[in-house]
Amino acid sequence: MSATAFDAIIIGSGQAGNPLATALADAGRRVVLIEENHLGGSCINYGCAPTKTLISTAERLHQLRTAATVAAPEVPNAASLRVDMAAAVARKDVVVRAMRNGTRTNLTKEHDHITVLGGHAAFTGPRTLHVALADGTTQDLTAPLVFINTGTRPAVPNVAGLAEASYLTTTELLDLQELPEHLLILGGGYIGMEFSQMFRRFGSRVTVVEAGMQLLEHEDDDACRGLQEALSQEGIEFVMGAHAHRVSRGADGQLTLSAHTSQGERRLRGTHLLVATGRQPNSDKLGLGYAGIKTDEQGYILVNNNLQTNVRGVYALGDIHPGSQFTHLAYDDYRIVRDALLHGRKRSARQRPLPYVVFTDPPMARIGLSEGQAQEQNVPYRVATMPVRTIGRAQHTSESRGFWKVLVGNDDRLLGATLLGPEAGEIMAILEVAMAGRLKYQQLQDMIFAHPTWAEGLNNVFRDLKRGGR
C-alpha cells in the first residue's frame, strides 16, 4: 500500500511539536501530528501543569497550618491540617483536562491543514513512517520534513527487588488518591525536591535518599546547602551519600530500602517509594535504525546547532535530544526551527541562555554561569552574595530564607546569578533581560525600583563584589 504524503510529519505532541504544527499549517503546509498518549506532551500531562498545581495546593495548606504566626492563637487545629488527597488530585485533573482540551481544539478545530492521529509511529525509511493507530488500523506516511518530539520517561535504576516492590514514578504519584504515611524518595534532583516538600506539606513523613553528597548536583554548594536546610526545617529527612542496592516489601505492606553509606548499611522503611533518578529518551521504539538516525549512548538523538539530525529533513526537538530538559527550551526549539524554515532566519540552539527554577519554598532560580562553572571554565569573575533577610520586603513578609548571588565579568556585565529565596524566578527574569541587553551591573544598582518590592534588592546585591576564583 502506498504511503500518504504530507508536507510535514510531527511525532509527539509536546511543547515544540504543537506550535510547530500550527505555524506550518498557517504557512499553508499540510501537517500530520501523531501522538501515542495524551495531547500536550509531558508539561501538560505529567510535568509542569499537574505538579505546579499540586504544589500550589500544598503551599495553601502550609499557609493555613502556619497561620497562627500572624493570626489569633486560637485558630482551631491548624497545625494538624492534612490534605484531602482525592480533592487535590481532582483539582489537578480539572486543570490538566482544560489544557489538554485546549490543545486539541487549537490543533484540530482551528486548523484545516493539521491532521491529528492517535497511535504509535515508527520509521520504515529516512522520511517514511508506519503508524499503528489506536483503533487497530495502520497507516503509512511520508513527508520531506519529519520532526521528532517524543520526549522522555522516568529512568528506573538497576536496584534489586525494585520492580517487585511496586515503586512509583512521578506519573503514578500525581494520581495517588490516598496520602502516603511515609514517602521514600530515591533521588535528590529538582523533581525529588519539589515532590518532597509537596508531600511533606500534604502531611506525609518524607525521606530523601541521594547517592551524592549534595542535592542538585549541578548547582553551587551554598545553594544546595541552603535549600537542604530550608527543607529540613520542615521535617524532611535526608540520607546523603546513600547507594541503594535493594528494595523489598514485607507482609505488612511496608517497604524497606537498603543502602550503602559511609556510616554503614542503612535500612529505611516507608509505605511508598518514589523513583526520581532522572529521565530516559523515548527513542527506543521509533525504528531509528531504519532511517539511519544516530543517537548517543543513552539513546538521545544527536542534532547539530540547527536541531537537524544526520538524516536530511529529519529534526529532533525538545527533550529527545541531548541537553537540559525544560519546557521553555523545547518551546524555543520550535522557534529556532520555525524561523529557519519559514522566515529565513537561522539561530543556533547552542547559543541561548538557560533560565530555570526549582519550585520549592523558597524557590531556587539560576541564569547564566554558576560560580562553579565560571571556575571550571576559567572565566574571570567577581561575585557578591546578599542574604535575603536584608531586603525590606523580606522583613515585611517574614520570608527571609535564602540569598542572592551574582557574578560579574571584567567588563562589568552580568555572567550569571543563583537566587534562593521568595520570587527567585521573577528576579531571575529581570537579570536575564539585563544580560540580553548587555547592561552593566551599575545600571541595575542605580535603577529606581518601586518600594517596597523584591526587585529593590538589585540596588544592593552588587555592593560587595569580590574577585572570585579557586
Coordinates of C-alpha atoms in Angstrom, one line a residue:
M1 CA 0.0 0.0 0.0
S2 CA 1.4 3.4 -0.9
A3 CA 2.2 6.0 1.8
T4 CA 0.0 9.1 2.3
A5 CA 2.1 12.2 1.5
F6 CA 2.2 15.3 3.7
D7 CA 4.4 18.3 3.8
A8 CA 5.5 17.6 7.3
I9 CA 5.2 14.8 9.9
I10 CA 5.5 15.6 13.6
I11 CA 5.9 12.7 16.0
G12 CA 4.8 13.7 19.5
S13 CA 2.5 16.4 20.8
G14 CA 4.9 18.3 23.1
Q15 CA 5.7 21.9 23.7
A16 CA 7.8 22.1 20.5
G17 CA 5.6 19.9 18.2
N18 CA 2.3 21.6 18.8
P19 CA 3.2 25.2 18.0
L20 CA 5.3 24.0 15.1
A21 CA 2.3 22.2 13.6
T22 CA 0.3 25.4 13.9
A23 CA 3.0 27.6 12.4
L24 CA 3.5 25.2 9.4
A25 CA -0.3 24.9 8.9
D26 CA -0.6 28.7 9.0
A27 CA 2.0 28.8 6.2
G28 CA -0.1 26.5 4.1
R29 CA 1.8 23.3 4.7
R30 CA -0.2 20.0 5.2
V31 CA 0.8 18.6 8.5
V32 CA 0.1 15.3 10.3
L33 CA 0.8 15.1 14.0
I34 CA 1.0 11.7 15.7
E35 CA 0.6 11.3 19.4
E36 CA 0.7 7.9 21.2
N37 CA -0.6 9.2 24.5
H38 CA -2.4 12.4 25.6
L39 CA -2.1 15.6 23.6
G40 CA 0.1 18.2 25.2
G41 CA 3.3 16.2 26.0
S42 CA 4.9 15.9 29.4
C43 CA 4.4 19.5 30.5
I44 CA 0.6 19.4 30.4
N45 CA 0.0 15.8 31.4
Y46 CA 2.6 14.8 34.0
G47 CA 5.1 17.6 34.2
C48 CA 4.8 21.4 34.9
A49 CA 1.0 21.8 34.9
P50 CA 0.0 19.0 37.3
T51 CA 3.0 19.3 39.6
K52 CA 2.8 23.0 40.0
T53 CA -1.0 22.8 40.6
L54 CA -0.4 20.3 43.4
I55 CA 2.5 22.4 44.7
S56 CA 0.1 25.3 44.9
T57 CA -2.3 23.2 46.9
A58 CA 0.5 22.2 49.3
E59 CA 1.5 25.9 49.7
R60 CA -2.0 27.0 50.6
L61 CA -2.2 24.1 53.1
H62 CA 1.1 25.2 54.6
Q63 CA -0.1 28.8 54.9
L64 CA -3.2 27.6 56.8
R65 CA -1.1 25.4 59.0
T66 CA 1.2 28.3 59.9
A67 CA -1.5 30.9 60.2
A68 CA -1.0 31.1 64.0
T69 CA 2.2 33.0 63.4
V70 CA 0.2 36.0 62.2
A71 CA -3.4 35.3 63.3
A72 CA -5.1 34.8 66.7
P73 CA -3.6 31.9 68.6
E74 CA -6.9 30.2 68.9
V75 CA -7.0 29.1 65.2
P76 CA -8.5 25.6 65.7
N77 CA -6.4 22.6 64.8
A78 CA -4.4 24.5 62.2
A79 CA -1.2 22.6 63.0
S80 CA -2.8 19.2 62.3
L81 CA -4.3 20.0 58.9
R82 CA -3.8 17.4 56.3
V83 CA -4.6 17.3 52.6
D84 CA -7.7 15.7 51.1
M85 CA -5.7 13.8 48.6
A86 CA -8.6 12.9 46.3
A87 CA -9.8 16.5 46.2
A88 CA -6.3 17.8 45.5
V89 CA -5.9 15.3 42.6
A90 CA -9.4 16.2 41.3
R91 CA -8.4 19.9 41.2
K92 CA -5.2 19.0 39.3
D93 CA -7.2 16.9 36.9
V94 CA -9.5 19.8 36.1
V95 CA -6.5 22.0 35.2
V96 CA -4.9 19.2 33.1
R97 CA -8.1 18.4 31.2
A98 CA -8.7 22.0 30.3
M99 CA -5.2 22.5 29.0
R100 CA -5.4 19.1 27.1
N101 CA -8.7 20.1 25.5
G102 CA -7.4 23.5 24.6
T103 CA -4.5 21.8 22.8
R104 CA -6.9 19.5 20.8
T105 CA -9.2 22.4 19.9
N106 CA -6.2 24.5 18.7
L107 CA -4.8 21.7 16.6
T108 CA -8.0 20.3 15.1
K109 CA -10.9 22.8 15.0
E110 CA -8.9 25.9 14.2
H111 CA -6.5 24.5 11.5
D112 CA -7.8 22.7 8.4
H113 CA -4.2 21.8 7.4
I114 CA -3.5 19.7 10.5
T115 CA -4.4 16.0 10.8
V116 CA -4.0 14.5 14.3
L117 CA -3.6 10.8 14.6
G118 CA -3.6 8.8 17.8
G119 CA -1.1 5.9 17.7
H120 CA 2.5 4.8 17.6
A121 CA 4.8 5.9 14.8
A122 CA 8.0 4.1 13.7
F123 CA 10.3 4.8 10.8
T124 CA 10.5 2.4 7.9
G125 CA 12.9 4.6 6.0
P126 CA 14.6 8.0 6.2
R127 CA 11.3 10.0 5.8
T128 CA 8.6 7.3 5.8
L129 CA 6.7 6.0 8.9
H130 CA 4.3 3.3 9.8
V131 CA 1.6 4.3 12.3
A132 CA -0.2 1.7 14.4
L133 CA -3.4 3.6 15.2
A134 CA -5.3 3.3 18.5
D135 CA -8.3 1.8 16.6
G136 CA -6.3 -1.1 15.4
T137 CA -5.8 0.1 11.9
T138 CA -2.5 1.2 10.3
Q139 CA -1.3 4.0 8.0
D140 CA 1.9 4.6 6.1
L141 CA 3.1 8.2 5.9
T142 CA 5.8 10.1 4.1
A143 CA 6.9 13.7 4.0
P144 CA 10.1 15.7 3.1
L145 CA 10.2 17.1 6.7
V146 CA 9.9 14.9 9.8
F147 CA 10.1 16.3 13.4
I148 CA 10.7 14.0 16.4
N149 CA 9.2 15.4 19.6
T150 CA 8.7 12.3 21.7
G151 CA 10.3 13.4 24.9
T152 CA 11.4 11.2 27.8
R153 CA 10.1 8.9 30.5
P154 CA 11.3 8.2 34.0
A155 CA 14.6 6.3 34.2
V156 CA 14.5 3.4 36.6
P157 CA 17.8 2.4 38.3
N158 CA 19.0 -1.2 38.5
V159 CA 18.2 -1.9 42.1
A160 CA 17.5 -5.5 43.2
G161 CA 13.8 -6.1 44.1
L162 CA 12.7 -2.7 42.8
A163 CA 10.3 -3.9 40.1
E164 CA 8.6 -6.4 42.5
A165 CA 8.2 -3.7 45.2
S166 CA 5.6 -1.6 43.3
Y167 CA 7.5 1.6 43.2
L168 CA 6.0 4.8 41.9
T169 CA 7.2 7.3 39.3
T170 CA 6.1 10.9 39.3
T171 CA 3.4 10.0 36.8
E172 CA 1.7 7.5 39.2
L173 CA 2.3 9.7 42.2
L174 CA 0.4 12.5 40.6
D175 CA -2.8 10.3 40.6
L176 CA -2.5 8.8 44.1
Q177 CA -5.8 9.0 45.8
E178 CA -4.6 8.4 49.4
L179 CA -1.9 10.3 51.3
P180 CA 1.3 8.2 51.8
E181 CA 2.1 7.7 55.5
H182 CA 5.9 7.7 54.8
L183 CA 7.2 8.5 51.3
L184 CA 10.7 7.5 50.5
I185 CA 12.2 9.4 47.5
L186 CA 15.1 7.9 45.6
G187 CA 16.9 10.9 44.0
G188 CA 17.8 14.4 45.2
G189 CA 17.4 16.3 41.9
Y190 CA 14.9 19.1 41.4
I191 CA 12.0 16.7 40.8
G192 CA 12.7 14.9 44.1
M193 CA 12.9 18.3 45.9
E194 CA 9.6 19.6 44.6
F195 CA 7.8 16.3 45.5
S196 CA 9.5 16.0 48.9
Q197 CA 8.2 19.4 50.0
M198 CA 4.8 18.9 48.4
F199 CA 4.1 15.7 50.2
R200 CA 5.6 16.9 53.5
R201 CA 3.2 19.8 53.4
F202 CA 0.4 17.4 52.5
G203 CA 1.1 15.6 55.8
S204 CA 3.4 12.7 54.8
R205 CA 6.6 11.8 56.5
V206 CA 9.3 12.2 53.8
T207 CA 12.8 10.8 53.5
V208 CA 15.0 11.6 50.5
V209 CA 17.8 9.1 49.6
E210 CA 20.5 10.6 47.4
A211 CA 23.7 8.9 46.2
G212 CA 25.7 12.1 46.0
M213 CA 26.9 14.2 48.9
Q214 CA 24.7 17.2 47.9
L215 CA 21.4 17.9 46.3
L216 CA 21.0 19.3 42.8
E217 CA 24.4 18.1 41.6
H218 CA 24.9 20.8 39.0
E219 CA 24.5 23.7 41.5
D220 CA 26.9 25.5 43.8
D221 CA 27.4 24.1 47.2
D222 CA 26.0 27.1 49.0
A223 CA 22.7 26.9 47.1
C224 CA 22.4 23.2 47.8
R225 CA 23.1 23.6 51.5
G226 CA 20.6 26.5 51.8
L227 CA 17.8 24.5 50.1
Q228 CA 18.5 21.4 52.2
E229 CA 18.5 23.4 55.4
A230 CA 15.1 25.0 54.4
L231 CA 13.5 21.6 53.6
S232 CA 15.0 20.0 56.7
Q233 CA 13.4 22.7 58.9
E234 CA 10.0 21.5 57.6
G235 CA 10.8 17.9 58.7
I236 CA 12.1 16.3 55.6
E237 CA 14.8 13.8 56.3
F238 CA 17.9 13.5 54.0
V239 CA 20.1 10.5 53.7
M240 CA 23.1 11.6 51.6
G241 CA 25.9 9.5 50.1
A242 CA 23.5 6.6 50.1
H243 CA 23.7 4.0 47.3
A244 CA 20.5 2.0 47.2
H245 CA 21.1 -1.7 46.3
R246 CA 17.9 -3.5 47.4
V247 CA 14.2 -2.8 47.8
S248 CA 11.7 -5.2 49.4
R249 CA 8.1 -5.2 50.6
G250 CA 7.1 -7.1 53.7
A251 CA 3.9 -8.9 54.5
D252 CA 2.7 -5.9 56.4
G253 CA 2.9 -3.8 53.2
Q254 CA 5.9 -1.8 54.4
L255 CA 8.8 -1.1 52.0
T256 CA 12.4 -1.5 53.0
L257 CA 15.1 0.3 51.0
S258 CA 18.6 -0.9 51.8
A259 CA 21.5 1.4 51.0
H260 CA 25.3 1.5 51.5
T261 CA 26.5 4.7 53.2
S262 CA 29.8 6.0 54.6
Q263 CA 28.4 5.3 58.0
G264 CA 27.5 1.7 57.1
E265 CA 24.4 -0.1 55.9
R266 CA 21.1 1.8 56.2
R267 CA 17.6 0.2 56.0
L268 CA 14.9 2.7 55.5
R269 CA 11.3 1.8 55.9
G270 CA 8.3 3.5 54.3
T271 CA 4.9 3.0 52.9
H272 CA 5.6 4.3 49.4
L273 CA 8.7 4.7 47.2
L274 CA 9.1 7.4 44.5
V275 CA 11.8 6.8 42.0
A276 CA 13.1 10.2 40.9
T277 CA 16.6 9.4 39.5
G278 CA 16.3 11.1 36.1
R279 CA 14.8 10.6 32.7
Q280 CA 15.5 8.5 29.6
P281 CA 14.6 9.3 26.0
N282 CA 11.5 7.8 24.2
S283 CA 13.6 6.9 21.2
D284 CA 14.0 3.1 21.6
K285 CA 10.7 2.2 19.7
L286 CA 10.9 4.7 16.9
G287 CA 12.7 2.4 14.4
L288 CA 15.5 5.0 14.1
G289 CA 17.8 2.3 12.6
Y290 CA 15.6 2.0 9.6
A291 CA 16.0 5.7 8.9
G292 CA 19.8 5.8 9.8
I293 CA 19.2 8.4 12.5
K294 CA 22.1 8.5 15.0
T295 CA 21.8 8.6 18.8
D296 CA 24.3 8.9 21.7
E297 CA 24.9 6.0 24.1
Q298 CA 21.9 6.9 26.2
G299 CA 19.5 7.0 23.2
Y300 CA 19.2 10.8 22.8
I301 CA 19.0 11.8 19.2
L302 CA 22.1 13.7 18.0
V303 CA 21.4 17.1 16.4
N304 CA 23.5 20.0 15.0
N305 CA 23.2 23.6 16.0
N306 CA 20.0 23.9 13.9
L307 CA 18.4 20.8 15.5
Q308 CA 18.8 18.7 12.4
T309 CA 19.7 15.0 12.7
N310 CA 22.3 13.4 10.5
V311 CA 19.4 12.5 8.1
R312 CA 18.3 15.2 5.7
G313 CA 14.9 16.6 6.5
V314 CA 14.7 15.0 10.0
Y315 CA 14.8 17.2 13.1
A316 CA 14.7 16.4 16.8
L317 CA 13.0 18.8 19.2
G318 CA 12.6 19.1 22.9
D319 CA 13.9 16.6 25.5
I320 CA 14.6 13.8 22.9
H321 CA 18.0 15.4 22.0
P322 CA 20.9 15.9 24.4
G323 CA 20.8 18.9 26.7
S324 CA 18.8 20.4 29.5
Q325 CA 15.2 19.3 29.7
F326 CA 12.9 22.2 30.2
T327 CA 9.6 23.2 28.6
H328 CA 10.8 26.7 27.8
L329 CA 13.8 25.3 25.9
A330 CA 11.5 22.9 24.0
Y331 CA 9.4 25.9 23.0
D332 CA 12.5 27.7 21.9
D333 CA 13.4 24.7 19.8
Y334 CA 10.2 25.3 17.9
R335 CA 11.1 29.0 17.4
I336 CA 14.5 28.1 16.0
V337 CA 13.1 25.7 13.5
R338 CA 10.1 27.9 12.6
D339 CA 12.4 30.9 11.9
A340 CA 14.8 28.8 9.8
L341 CA 12.1 27.1 7.7
L342 CA 9.6 29.9 7.4
H343 CA 11.4 33.2 7.8
G344 CA 14.9 32.5 6.6
R345 CA 16.5 33.4 10.0
K346 CA 19.0 31.0 11.5
R347 CA 19.9 30.9 15.2
S348 CA 22.0 28.3 16.9
A349 CA 20.4 26.1 19.6
R350 CA 23.8 26.2 21.3
Q351 CA 23.8 30.0 21.8
R352 CA 21.0 30.7 24.2
P353 CA 20.5 31.4 27.9
L354 CA 19.3 28.7 30.2
P355 CA 17.0 30.1 32.9
Y356 CA 15.3 27.7 35.2
V357 CA 13.5 27.5 38.6
V358 CA 13.2 24.8 41.2
F359 CA 9.7 25.4 42.6
T360 CA 10.3 24.7 46.2
D361 CA 9.7 27.2 49.0
P362 CA 12.0 29.0 49.0
P363 CA 12.4 28.6 45.2
M364 CA 15.8 28.4 43.6
A365 CA 16.5 30.1 40.2
R366 CA 19.5 30.3 38.0
I367 CA 20.5 32.1 34.8
G368 CA 23.9 32.1 33.1
L369 CA 27.0 30.8 34.8
S370 CA 27.1 29.4 38.3
E371 CA 30.3 30.2 40.3
G372 CA 31.4 26.6 39.9
Q373 CA 31.0 26.7 36.2
A374 CA 32.9 30.0 36.0
Q375 CA 35.8 28.4 37.9
E376 CA 35.7 25.2 35.7
Q377 CA 35.8 27.4 32.5
N378 CA 38.5 29.7 33.9
V379 CA 36.2 32.7 33.3
P380 CA 37.4 35.8 35.3
Y381 CA 34.6 37.0 37.6
R382 CA 33.7 39.0 40.6
V383 CA 31.0 37.7 42.9
A384 CA 28.7 39.2 45.5
T385 CA 26.3 37.4 47.9
M386 CA 23.5 39.0 49.8
P387 CA 21.2 37.4 52.4
V388 CA 17.5 37.7 51.5
R389 CA 16.8 38.8 55.1
T390 CA 18.4 42.2 54.3
I391 CA 15.8 43.1 51.7
G392 CA 13.0 45.3 53.1
R393 CA 10.3 43.1 51.5
A394 CA 11.6 40.1 53.4
Q395 CA 11.2 41.9 56.7
H396 CA 7.6 42.8 55.9
T397 CA 6.6 39.3 54.9
S398 CA 8.8 37.3 57.3
E399 CA 10.0 35.3 54.2
S400 CA 13.7 35.7 54.9
R401 CA 15.3 32.4 53.9
G402 CA 17.9 32.3 51.2
F403 CA 20.4 34.5 49.4
W404 CA 21.1 36.1 46.1
K405 CA 24.5 35.5 44.4
V406 CA 25.5 37.4 41.3
L407 CA 28.6 37.0 39.0
V408 CA 30.1 40.0 37.1
G409 CA 32.7 39.9 34.4
N410 CA 35.7 42.2 33.9
D411 CA 33.5 44.3 31.6
D412 CA 31.0 45.0 34.4
R413 CA 28.3 42.9 32.7
L414 CA 26.5 40.0 34.3
L415 CA 27.8 36.5 33.8
G416 CA 25.1 34.8 35.8
A417 CA 23.1 34.6 39.0
T418 CA 21.9 32.0 41.5
L419 CA 18.9 33.0 43.6
L420 CA 17.5 31.2 46.6
G421 CA 14.5 33.0 48.1
P422 CA 11.0 34.3 47.5
E423 CA 10.1 35.3 43.9
A424 CA 13.5 34.0 42.8
G425 CA 12.2 33.2 39.3
E426 CA 10.8 36.7 38.8
I427 CA 14.0 38.4 39.9
M428 CA 16.0 36.0 37.7
A429 CA 13.9 37.2 34.7
I430 CA 15.0 40.8 35.4
L431 CA 18.6 39.7 35.4
E432 CA 18.1 37.7 32.2
V433 CA 16.7 40.8 30.5
A434 CA 19.7 42.8 31.7
M435 CA 22.0 40.2 30.3
A436 CA 20.2 40.1 27.0
G437 CA 20.5 43.9 26.8
R438 CA 24.2 43.7 27.9
L439 CA 23.6 46.2 30.7
K440 CA 26.4 46.8 33.1
Y441 CA 25.7 46.0 36.8
Q442 CA 25.9 49.7 37.7
Q443 CA 22.7 50.3 35.7
L444 CA 20.8 47.9 37.9
Q445 CA 22.5 49.2 41.0
D446 CA 21.3 52.7 40.3
M447 CA 17.9 51.9 38.8
I448 CA 14.8 53.2 40.6
F449 CA 12.7 50.2 41.6
A450 CA 9.3 50.6 43.3
H451 CA 9.4 50.5 47.1
P452 CA 8.9 48.0 48.8
T453 CA 9.4 45.3 46.2
W454 CA 11.7 42.3 46.0
A455 CA 13.3 43.8 42.9
E456 CA 14.6 46.6 45.1
G457 CA 17.3 44.2 46.3
L458 CA 19.0 44.7 43.0
N459 CA 20.1 48.1 44.2
N460 CA 22.2 46.4 46.9
V461 CA 23.2 43.0 45.8
F462 CA 26.3 44.3 43.8
R463 CA 27.6 46.3 46.7
D464 CA 30.3 43.9 47.9
L465 CA 31.7 42.5 44.7
K466 CA 34.9 40.5 45.3
R467 CA 37.3 38.8 42.9
G468 CA 36.4 35.1 42.6
G469 CA 38.2 32.0 41.7
R470 CA 39.8 28.9 43.1

